[in-house]
Each structure stands twice: as structure tokens, then as C-alpha cells.
Phi, psi and omega in degrees: 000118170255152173245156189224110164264122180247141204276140134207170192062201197298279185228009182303139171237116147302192181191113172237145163279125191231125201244098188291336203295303197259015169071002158335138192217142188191170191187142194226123192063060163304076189317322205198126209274300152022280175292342172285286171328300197308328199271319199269014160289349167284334175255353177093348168188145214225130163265339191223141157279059201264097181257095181324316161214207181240358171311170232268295179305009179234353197206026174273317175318314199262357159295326192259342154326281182309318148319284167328258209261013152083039191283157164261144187237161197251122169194155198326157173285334208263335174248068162247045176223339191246346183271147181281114158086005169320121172242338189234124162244135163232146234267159183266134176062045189263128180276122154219223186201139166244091219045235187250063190233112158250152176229174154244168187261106201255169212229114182234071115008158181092327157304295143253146201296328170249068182272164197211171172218157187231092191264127160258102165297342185257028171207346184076020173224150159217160184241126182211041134038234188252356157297333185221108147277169170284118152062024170212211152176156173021141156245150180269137199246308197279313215251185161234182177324296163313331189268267226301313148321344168278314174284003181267291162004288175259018144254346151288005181246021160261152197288166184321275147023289200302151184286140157239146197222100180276174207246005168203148187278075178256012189297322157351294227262352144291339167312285179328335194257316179304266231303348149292339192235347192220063187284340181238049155298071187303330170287003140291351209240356139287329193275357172282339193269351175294284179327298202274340156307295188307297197280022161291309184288324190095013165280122164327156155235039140254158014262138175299212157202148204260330180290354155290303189319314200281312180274350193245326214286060198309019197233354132322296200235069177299345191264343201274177204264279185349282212270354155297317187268347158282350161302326188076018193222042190321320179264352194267173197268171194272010155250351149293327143323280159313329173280310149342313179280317182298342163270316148359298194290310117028272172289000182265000000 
């Protein structure tokens, strides 16, 4: 499995996958068709489409794509009125492939009512599109706080190990929000020096990793006592946290 991150729009990240055994090219949240096209001329061809949700910056892309090279596109059963150029729906935990790379489908609500992550288990990755960013996550516009917060839950019960490759480059400025709310977190406060090397260079600071994510990420570590207590809410439970933060996050 090669992943290729491709920059498009403002701060949006596509991604295309290139699967050597069957020569498969597939590319997941084509945001903006230009910057895509430019990537799949090296190979000349796209077989798979992959849509995480349906907003605009993730699925601009995809009628001219599908044009071009007659790609099929894959997306949640729940956008299939909203995604452009939709041909396959799928199902929340339905396994399937894209030449010989399977993935699973996990169903995260709260950004959008059909938003999805895209799990390869045999590669240690997954695409979780605008629900779980490096050092952030979401704003919930469809869904509401219990859901979203529910779906961070269950990419936090994938192992440690897996990569995350998200649908926008906000690590600044989520940095900027844990160390206000989480300042003496020594591993955030390793992962800032990372965060300002990378964008000194002009580098992604994806793909991320979730057992960095778990230590660094405050919309993660909704339990810890530090950041219950720059809250001021030292007894309440952790989706009361969580929504607190996330209005907060809202508002910075």
C-alpha cells in the first residue's frame, strides 16, 4: 500500500492509494480535481473513488474524475442522495477491497449524519476524513455531541499502532488549543516541537498516529483529571467534557 498525500484547496488533504499486486489506483476525498488528476497522471488511471462524507471539499472532485477515467465511487448507504456520482453503498462495518488492500467500513456520525472512516487492518491505517484530526477533531454540524463523541470512542478502540491520515491540515491550530487547555502535558509539548519543524518545512503533519493521538489529542483524553480541572469541571462525566471542549474549540 502506497499512500501519496496530495495538498488541495486551502488546507484540505486528499490521499490516492496505489495497490502494486493489481495495479489499483483509487484516491479517497478527491477535494479539488486539478491537484488530483496532476497525481493520477503518473499512472494514467483511477479505478476507485472514496467518500468519507459528502461535503463539497471532499466530493469536488469527483464527477470529473469518474469521467476521466470511468473510476467507480464508494460511499456511506446514508449519502447516497448527497454524494456526486455515487455507484457502491456501504454498509457501517462492511468489509470490502480495493484490489487486494480490504478495508473496513466504520459508520462515526457527528460531523455529518453519514460520515465514515475507512479501515485497512493488514496496513495499520485508517482515513477518518473530518471526524478525528492530529490534535483535534471535527465540528459537529449534523449530528450532535453524543454522536460525535461516540465515534471518537470507536477509533480509539483501534490499536495503538494505527496511522491516521485526516481530511484537513488544522494541526496549528489545534496545537494551540490543547496547550491552553492541557499546558503541562509533557508529550504535547514534545509533539509542538514536531508540529513547528514540520510547518517550517512546509510538511504534513500527517499521518498521525493514535497512540500519539491518546496522549496528545485533548478531545481524546476527556478522563484525564488536568484537563477536567482547567475546565473547572473536575466531577463531571466525559462527554460533558467533551462537548465543553468542543464548544470552546468552536469559539477559539
Amino acid at each position: 500500500m502506497q499512500i501519496k498525500v496530495i495538498p488541495c484547496l486551502n488546507d484540505n488533504y486528499s490521499y490516492l492509494i496505489f495497490e502494486k499486486e493489481t495495479n489499483t489506483v483509487s484516491i479517497i476525498d478527491p477535494a479539488e480535481y486539478i491537484p488530483c488528476e496532476q497525481e493520477l497522471a503518473k499512472y494514467g488511471k483511477l479505478d476507485f473513488i472514496l467518500n468519507t462524507h459528502h461535503h463539497f471539499d471532499h466530493v469536488d472532485g469527483n464527477l470529473k474524475l469518474k469521467k476521466k477515467f470511468d473510476a467507480k465511487i464508494l460511499g456511506f448507504h446514508l449519502d447516497k442522495k448527497r454524494i456526486p456520482g455515487i455507484d457502491i453503498l456501504l454498509e457501517d462495518n462492511q468489509e470490502t477491497s480495493i484490489g487486494n488492500l480490504k478495508f473496513k467500513v466504520i459508520f462515526i456520525p457527528g460531523h455529518t449524519s453519514g460520515h465514515v472512516a475507512f479501515y485497512f487492518k493488514k496496513e495499520n491505517v485508517v482515513f477518518t476524513g473530518d471526524t478525528l484530526f492530529s490534535l483535534g477533531c471535527g465540528r459537529v454540524f449534523e449530528g450532535t455531541h453524543k454522536d460525535m463523541f461516540s465515534s471518537l470512542n470507536k477509533l480509539k478502540r483501534l490499536p495503538l499502532e494505527t496511522k491516521i491520515y485526516c481530511g484537513h491540515e488544522y494541526t496549528k491550530k489545534n496545537l494551540d488549543f490543547c496547550l491552553k487547555y492541557d499546558p503541562s502535558n509533557l508529550d504535547l509539548q514534545k509533539k509542538a516541537k514536531s508540529v513547528i519543524s514540520n510547518n517550517a518545512k512546509k510538511s504534513p503533519n500527517i499521518p498521525t498516529v493514535l497512540e500519539e493521538e491518546l496522549k496528545t489529542n485533548i478531545f481524546l483524553r476527556c478522563c484525564d483529571f488536568k484537563v477536567k480541572e482547567a475546565l473547572n469541571l473536575q466531577h463531571s462525566p466525559e462527554e460533558e467534557i467533551f462537548t465543553k471542549l468542543r464548544d470552546l474549540k468552536d469559539a477559539f
